[in-house]
């Protein structure tokens, strides 16, 4: 796992966007795994800027989103469909037919989930998966106790997640209780993982993810099992890391390292 701590949210977002841009420059038809939440907004803004000012091209790109609330229609302002459309898809030249987001309103969740997994495989697998982290250490909606080999499925949200997300809804009762989410196993199959976290309220979860044991109680800790996981944190999210000095040292020394 590569841990990169940067002083500000803006720098963190730019560093993560540069990884996505590099992949697209090398593979214009790359498959991107998209995340929602407030954390990746800066990354999306930077990709949109690169598209407008530097010609970063999404014409051949395919995307798969991590998750969606059950029961929200795509035009619901809190649905992840709506979020992605407003904050990213409508701002770049991605083909609508290449966009995949789990359905929150299918009549058959099980067969939808199987189809979603199959589509990821048929499209060649995910090249770069963008991730945030919940305050309880979840990735996507893989709540504590999710199998580390889980696949796309319906999950019941944990109470802390409902509390965290209540800020986006008029009242707590409006927050959906179920979600459809890629599994931890699905996420681990992406070729590169890019996880972003900022703010003090993520510090405990980030320390558990990076330095704690691999456990289904903190599903983000599964990133320790991945051969190319890159974690971008701002200073506050890195506040509880015990090995912070070492991560900074590794970064400083990286340019001088022998080429492998
Ligand atoms: C939700 C999403 C996660 C996201 C998390 C953190 O639970 N399912 O994918 O990482 O929220 O969101 P935020 O970035 O707003 O803190």
Tab-separated table of C-alpha atoms and ligand atoms in Angstrom:
chain	number	residue	atom	x	y	z
A	1	UNK	CA	0.000	0.000	0.000
A	2	UNK	CA	1.315	3.441	-0.897
A	3	UNK	CA	0.298	6.126	1.604
A	4	UNK	CA	0.559	9.712	0.394
A	5	UNK	CA	-0.214	12.480	2.887
A	6	UNK	CA	-0.686	15.948	1.451
A	7	UNK	CA	-1.344	19.175	3.333
A	8	UNK	CA	-4.615	20.088	1.648
A	9	UNK	CA	-7.721	18.551	0.135
A	10	UNK	CA	-6.967	20.287	-3.161
A	11	UNK	CA	-3.480	18.769	-3.435
A	12	UNK	CA	-4.816	15.345	-2.493
A	13	UNK	CA	-7.518	15.571	-5.169
A	14	UNK	CA	-5.021	16.666	-7.823
A	15	UNK	CA	-2.602	13.842	-7.018
A	16	UNK	CA	-5.386	11.272	-7.333
A	17	UNK	CA	-6.665	12.845	-10.563
A	18	UNK	CA	-3.162	12.604	-12.037
A	19	UNK	CA	-3.233	8.820	-11.576
A	20	UNK	CA	-6.552	8.547	-13.406
A	21	UNK	CA	-5.278	10.846	-16.183
A	22	UNK	CA	-2.106	8.751	-16.605
A	23	UNK	CA	-4.157	5.600	-17.012
A	24	UNK	CA	-6.388	7.318	-19.597
A	25	UNK	CA	-3.390	8.606	-21.523
A	26	UNK	CA	-1.987	5.095	-21.744
A	27	UNK	CA	-5.326	3.376	-22.276
A	28	UNK	CA	-8.001	5.691	-23.738
A	29	UNK	CA	-10.654	2.970	-23.408
A	30	UNK	CA	-9.922	2.323	-19.726
A	31	UNK	CA	-12.609	1.140	-17.339
A	32	UNK	CA	-12.980	3.429	-14.322
A	33	UNK	CA	-14.620	2.547	-11.023
A	34	UNK	CA	-16.420	5.597	-9.655
A	35	UNK	CA	-17.263	6.579	-6.090
A	36	UNK	CA	-19.716	9.045	-4.618
A	37	UNK	CA	-19.718	11.069	-1.399
A	38	UNK	CA	-18.213	14.462	-0.698
A	39	UNK	CA	-14.627	13.168	-0.738
A	40	UNK	CA	-14.152	12.541	-4.490
A	41	UNK	CA	-15.753	15.856	-5.556
A	42	UNK	CA	-12.357	17.599	-5.802
A	43	UNK	CA	-10.997	14.732	-7.889
A	44	UNK	CA	-13.959	14.986	-10.286
A	45	UNK	CA	-13.537	18.763	-10.528
A	46	UNK	CA	-9.887	18.284	-11.430
A	47	UNK	CA	-10.728	15.674	-14.088
A	48	UNK	CA	-13.336	18.038	-15.548
A	49	UNK	CA	-10.738	20.829	-15.602
A	50	UNK	CA	-8.260	18.524	-17.384
A	51	UNK	CA	-10.967	17.601	-19.884
A	52	UNK	CA	-11.731	21.260	-20.618
A	53	UNK	CA	-8.249	22.724	-20.535
A	54	UNK	CA	-5.983	19.840	-21.499
A	55	UNK	CA	-8.230	17.720	-23.686
A	56	UNK	CA	-8.433	14.725	-21.353
A	57	UNK	CA	-10.699	12.463	-23.355
A	58	UNK	CA	-13.449	10.243	-21.962
A	59	UNK	CA	-14.986	9.277	-25.336
A	60	UNK	CA	-13.961	5.618	-25.051
A	61	UNK	CA	-14.097	5.290	-21.285
A	62	UNK	CA	-16.463	2.918	-19.481
A	63	UNK	CA	-17.440	3.499	-15.848
A	64	UNK	CA	-18.881	1.339	-13.101
A	65	UNK	CA	-20.117	2.960	-9.919
A	66	UNK	CA	-19.622	1.325	-6.554
A	67	UNK	CA	-23.085	1.582	-5.095
A	68	UNK	CA	-26.598	3.035	-4.991
A	69	UNK	CA	-29.351	3.450	-2.431
A	70	UNK	CA	-32.259	1.049	-2.739
A	71	UNK	CA	-35.550	2.786	-3.405
A	72	UNK	CA	-34.234	6.038	-4.884
A	73	UNK	CA	-35.050	6.740	-8.514
A	74	UNK	CA	-32.205	8.011	-10.720
A	75	UNK	CA	-33.648	11.546	-10.665
A	76	UNK	CA	-33.834	11.687	-6.842
A	77	UNK	CA	-31.396	14.451	-5.762
A	78	UNK	CA	-29.750	12.118	-3.206
A	79	UNK	CA	-29.409	9.164	-5.541
A	80	UNK	CA	-25.913	8.300	-6.652
A	81	UNK	CA	-27.168	8.353	-10.272
A	82	UNK	CA	-28.064	12.018	-9.833
A	83	UNK	CA	-24.814	12.793	-8.008
A	84	UNK	CA	-22.674	11.289	-10.760
A	85	UNK	CA	-24.610	12.975	-13.535
A	86	UNK	CA	-24.471	16.418	-11.916
A	87	UNK	CA	-20.884	16.280	-10.661
A	88	UNK	CA	-19.146	14.433	-13.432
A	89	UNK	CA	-20.882	12.719	-16.329
A	90	UNK	CA	-22.670	15.765	-17.744
A	91	UNK	CA	-19.404	17.728	-17.580
A	92	UNK	CA	-17.209	15.394	-19.685
A	93	UNK	CA	-17.580	13.617	-23.033
A	94	UNK	CA	-18.431	10.171	-21.741
A	95	UNK	CA	-20.858	8.061	-23.798
A	96	UNK	CA	-24.074	7.505	-21.799
A	97	UNK	CA	-24.138	3.880	-22.971
A	98	UNK	CA	-20.772	3.300	-21.254
A	99	UNK	CA	-22.023	4.359	-17.822
A	100	UNK	CA	-22.999	1.649	-15.333
A	101	UNK	CA	-24.463	2.424	-11.909
A	102	UNK	CA	-26.180	-0.144	-9.695
A	103	UNK	CA	-29.947	0.130	-9.926
A	104	UNK	CA	-31.789	1.164	-6.800
A	105	UNK	CA	-35.141	0.286	-8.319
A	106	UNK	CA	-34.748	-3.042	-10.086
A	107	UNK	CA	-37.500	-5.612	-9.596
A	108	UNK	CA	-34.939	-8.381	-9.107
A	109	UNK	CA	-31.874	-7.398	-7.108
A	110	UNK	CA	-30.181	-10.760	-7.206
A	111	UNK	CA	-30.221	-11.071	-10.988
A	112	UNK	CA	-29.278	-7.400	-11.362
A	113	UNK	CA	-26.225	-7.923	-9.142
A	114	UNK	CA	-25.147	-10.997	-11.116
A	115	UNK	CA	-25.540	-9.042	-14.359
A	116	UNK	CA	-23.504	-6.132	-12.959
A	117	UNK	CA	-20.637	-8.430	-12.035
A	118	UNK	CA	-20.800	-10.043	-15.489
A	119	UNK	CA	-20.709	-6.645	-17.236
A	120	UNK	CA	-17.572	-5.666	-15.320
A	121	UNK	CA	-15.871	-8.865	-16.513
A	122	UNK	CA	-17.148	-8.499	-20.089
A	123	UNK	CA	-15.765	-4.944	-20.210
A	124	UNK	CA	-12.327	-6.267	-19.274
A	125	UNK	CA	-12.334	-5.524	-15.542
A	126	UNK	CA	-11.814	-2.214	-13.762
A	127	UNK	CA	-8.485	-0.471	-14.394
A	128	UNK	CA	-8.699	2.136	-11.628
A	129	UNK	CA	-11.208	2.048	-8.800
A	130	UNK	CA	-11.747	5.315	-6.925
A	131	UNK	CA	-12.758	4.873	-3.286
A	132	UNK	CA	-13.733	6.898	-0.252
A	133	UNK	CA	-14.004	5.549	3.273
A	134	UNK	CA	-16.879	5.676	5.727
A	135	UNK	CA	-16.263	6.751	9.321
A	136	UNK	CA	-16.846	3.090	10.297
A	137	UNK	CA	-14.098	1.997	7.887
A	138	UNK	CA	-16.364	0.792	5.094
A	139	UNK	CA	-15.610	0.968	1.381
A	140	UNK	CA	-18.598	1.409	-0.940
A	141	UNK	CA	-21.409	0.143	1.305
A	142	UNK	CA	-19.487	-2.865	2.630
A	143	UNK	CA	-20.386	-2.409	6.248
A	144	UNK	CA	-18.526	-4.051	9.151
A	145	UNK	CA	-18.819	-7.821	8.904
A	146	UNK	CA	-18.926	-7.888	5.094
A	147	UNK	CA	-17.001	-10.825	3.708
A	148	UNK	CA	-13.683	-9.797	2.214
A	149	UNK	CA	-14.583	-11.913	-0.814
A	150	UNK	CA	-18.117	-10.508	-1.178
A	151	UNK	CA	-19.555	-9.644	-4.590
A	152	UNK	CA	-22.152	-7.099	-5.724
A	153	UNK	CA	-25.238	-7.537	-3.557
A	154	UNK	CA	-27.894	-5.894	-1.412
A	155	UNK	CA	-26.667	-4.683	1.990
A	156	UNK	CA	-28.399	-3.304	5.055
A	157	UNK	CA	-26.737	-0.041	6.099
A	158	UNK	CA	-25.214	0.267	9.559
A	159	UNK	CA	-26.623	2.881	11.918
A	160	UNK	CA	-23.452	5.062	11.894
A	161	UNK	CA	-23.664	5.197	8.087
A	162	UNK	CA	-27.310	6.228	8.232
A	163	UNK	CA	-26.358	8.909	10.782
A	164	UNK	CA	-23.457	10.149	8.613
A	165	UNK	CA	-25.611	10.367	5.512
A	166	UNK	CA	-28.606	11.936	7.250
A	167	UNK	CA	-27.043	15.359	6.633
A	168	UNK	CA	-27.996	15.060	2.964
A	169	UNK	CA	-31.670	14.264	3.650
A	170	UNK	CA	-34.433	16.362	5.182
A	171	UNK	CA	-34.805	13.972	8.090
A	172	UNK	CA	-33.046	10.837	9.315
A	173	UNK	CA	-36.110	8.717	8.460
A	174	UNK	CA	-35.623	9.593	4.779
A	175	UNK	CA	-32.209	7.898	4.564
A	176	UNK	CA	-32.571	4.561	2.772
A	177	UNK	CA	-31.821	1.532	4.935
A	178	UNK	CA	-30.657	-0.709	2.099
A	179	UNK	CA	-28.140	-0.272	-0.677
A	180	UNK	CA	-26.779	-2.247	-3.564
A	181	UNK	CA	-22.990	-2.317	-3.501
A	182	UNK	CA	-20.022	-3.867	-5.200
A	183	UNK	CA	-18.456	-6.394	-2.845
A	184	UNK	CA	-15.008	-6.199	-1.286
A	185	UNK	CA	-13.963	-9.063	-3.574
A	186	UNK	CA	-15.239	-7.127	-6.604
A	187	UNK	CA	-13.253	-4.055	-5.549
A	188	UNK	CA	-10.074	-6.037	-4.901
A	189	UNK	CA	-10.108	-7.254	-8.523
A	190	UNK	CA	-9.588	-3.737	-9.899
A	191	UNK	CA	-6.017	-3.320	-11.186
A	192	UNK	CA	-5.342	-0.156	-9.205
A	193	UNK	CA	-7.167	1.194	-6.159
A	194	UNK	CA	-7.120	4.906	-5.324
A	195	UNK	CA	-8.644	5.704	-1.942
A	196	UNK	CA	-9.099	9.283	-0.771
A	197	UNK	CA	-9.911	10.553	2.702
A	198	UNK	CA	-9.893	13.975	4.284
A	199	UNK	CA	-10.921	15.449	7.591
A	200	UNK	CA	-10.494	14.577	11.236
A	201	UNK	CA	-13.607	12.404	11.363
A	202	UNK	CA	-11.856	9.899	9.072
A	203	UNK	CA	-8.614	9.690	11.087
A	204	UNK	CA	-9.542	6.634	13.192
A	205	UNK	CA	-10.892	4.703	10.206
A	206	UNK	CA	-7.800	5.574	8.151
A	207	UNK	CA	-5.400	4.365	10.873
A	208	UNK	CA	-7.347	1.098	11.104
A	209	UNK	CA	-7.320	0.709	7.325
A	210	UNK	CA	-3.590	1.289	6.918
A	211	UNK	CA	-2.065	0.022	10.151
A	212	UNK	CA	-4.644	-2.222	11.748
A	213	UNK	CA	-5.195	-5.916	11.117
A	214	UNK	CA	-6.983	-7.014	7.957
A	215	UNK	CA	-10.515	-7.566	9.174
A	216	UNK	CA	-14.029	-7.649	7.817
A	217	UNK	CA	-14.910	-5.263	10.664
A	218	UNK	CA	-13.015	-2.524	8.755
A	219	UNK	CA	-13.561	-3.452	5.140
A	220	UNK	CA	-11.104	-0.769	3.947
A	221	UNK	CA	-8.338	-2.819	5.617
A	222	UNK	CA	-8.733	-5.257	2.681
A	223	UNK	CA	-6.690	-2.733	0.689
A	224	UNK	CA	-3.666	-4.215	2.479
A	225	UNK	CA	-4.245	-7.350	0.377
A	226	UNK	CA	-4.119	-5.457	-2.925
A	227	UNK	CA	-0.898	-5.279	-4.970
A	228	UNK	CA	-1.475	-1.687	-6.153
A	229	UNK	CA	-3.463	0.271	-3.570
A	230	UNK	CA	-2.730	3.987	-3.232
A	231	UNK	CA	-4.117	5.927	-0.316
A	232	UNK	CA	-4.282	9.736	-0.481
A	233	UNK	CA	-4.917	11.526	2.787
A	234	UNK	CA	-4.926	15.106	3.936
A	235	UNK	CA	-3.146	16.026	7.171
A	236	UNK	CA	-6.240	15.642	9.348
A	237	UNK	CA	-7.230	12.222	8.013
A	238	UNK	CA	-3.610	11.097	8.604
A	239	UNK	CA	-3.708	12.389	12.196
A	240	UNK	CA	-3.742	8.956	13.883
A	241	UNK	CA	-1.173	7.163	11.707
A	242	UNK	CA	1.714	5.833	13.791
A	243	UNK	CA	4.079	5.424	10.822
A	244	UNK	CA	3.394	8.826	9.259
A	245	UNK	CA	7.093	9.791	9.280
A	246	UNK	CA	7.962	6.666	7.363
A	247	UNK	CA	5.319	7.281	4.663
A	248	UNK	CA	6.634	10.823	4.183
A	249	UNK	CA	10.223	9.528	4.046
A	250	UNK	CA	9.291	6.923	1.418
A	251	UNK	CA	7.716	9.655	-0.693
A	252	UNK	CA	10.729	11.937	-0.405
A	253	UNK	CA	13.114	9.127	-1.307
A	254	UNK	CA	11.032	7.725	-4.164
A	255	UNK	CA	12.661	9.786	-6.950
A	256	UNK	CA	16.119	8.427	-6.008
A	257	UNK	CA	15.059	4.785	-5.762
A	258	UNK	CA	16.651	2.405	-8.267
A	259	UNK	CA	14.361	1.840	-11.248
A	260	UNK	CA	12.818	-1.595	-11.116
B	1	LIG	C1	-20.992	6.470	1.592
B	1	LIG	C2	-20.533	5.814	0.297
B	1	LIG	C3	-19.053	5.538	0.316
B	1	LIG	C4	-18.301	6.769	0.732
B	1	LIG	C5	-18.757	7.217	2.117
B	1	LIG	C6	-18.022	8.433	2.630
B	1	LIG	O1	-21.148	5.553	2.609
B	1	LIG	N1	-21.226	4.602	0.031
B	1	LIG	O2	-18.639	5.103	-0.977
B	1	LIG	O3	-16.922	6.516	0.730
B	1	LIG	O4	-20.136	7.508	2.036
B	1	LIG	O5	-18.626	9.598	2.156
B	1	LIG	P1	-18.005	11.038	2.285
B	1	LIG	O6	-16.958	11.111	1.221
B	1	LIG	O7	-19.135	11.983	2.008
B	1	LIG	O8	-17.435	11.161	3.642
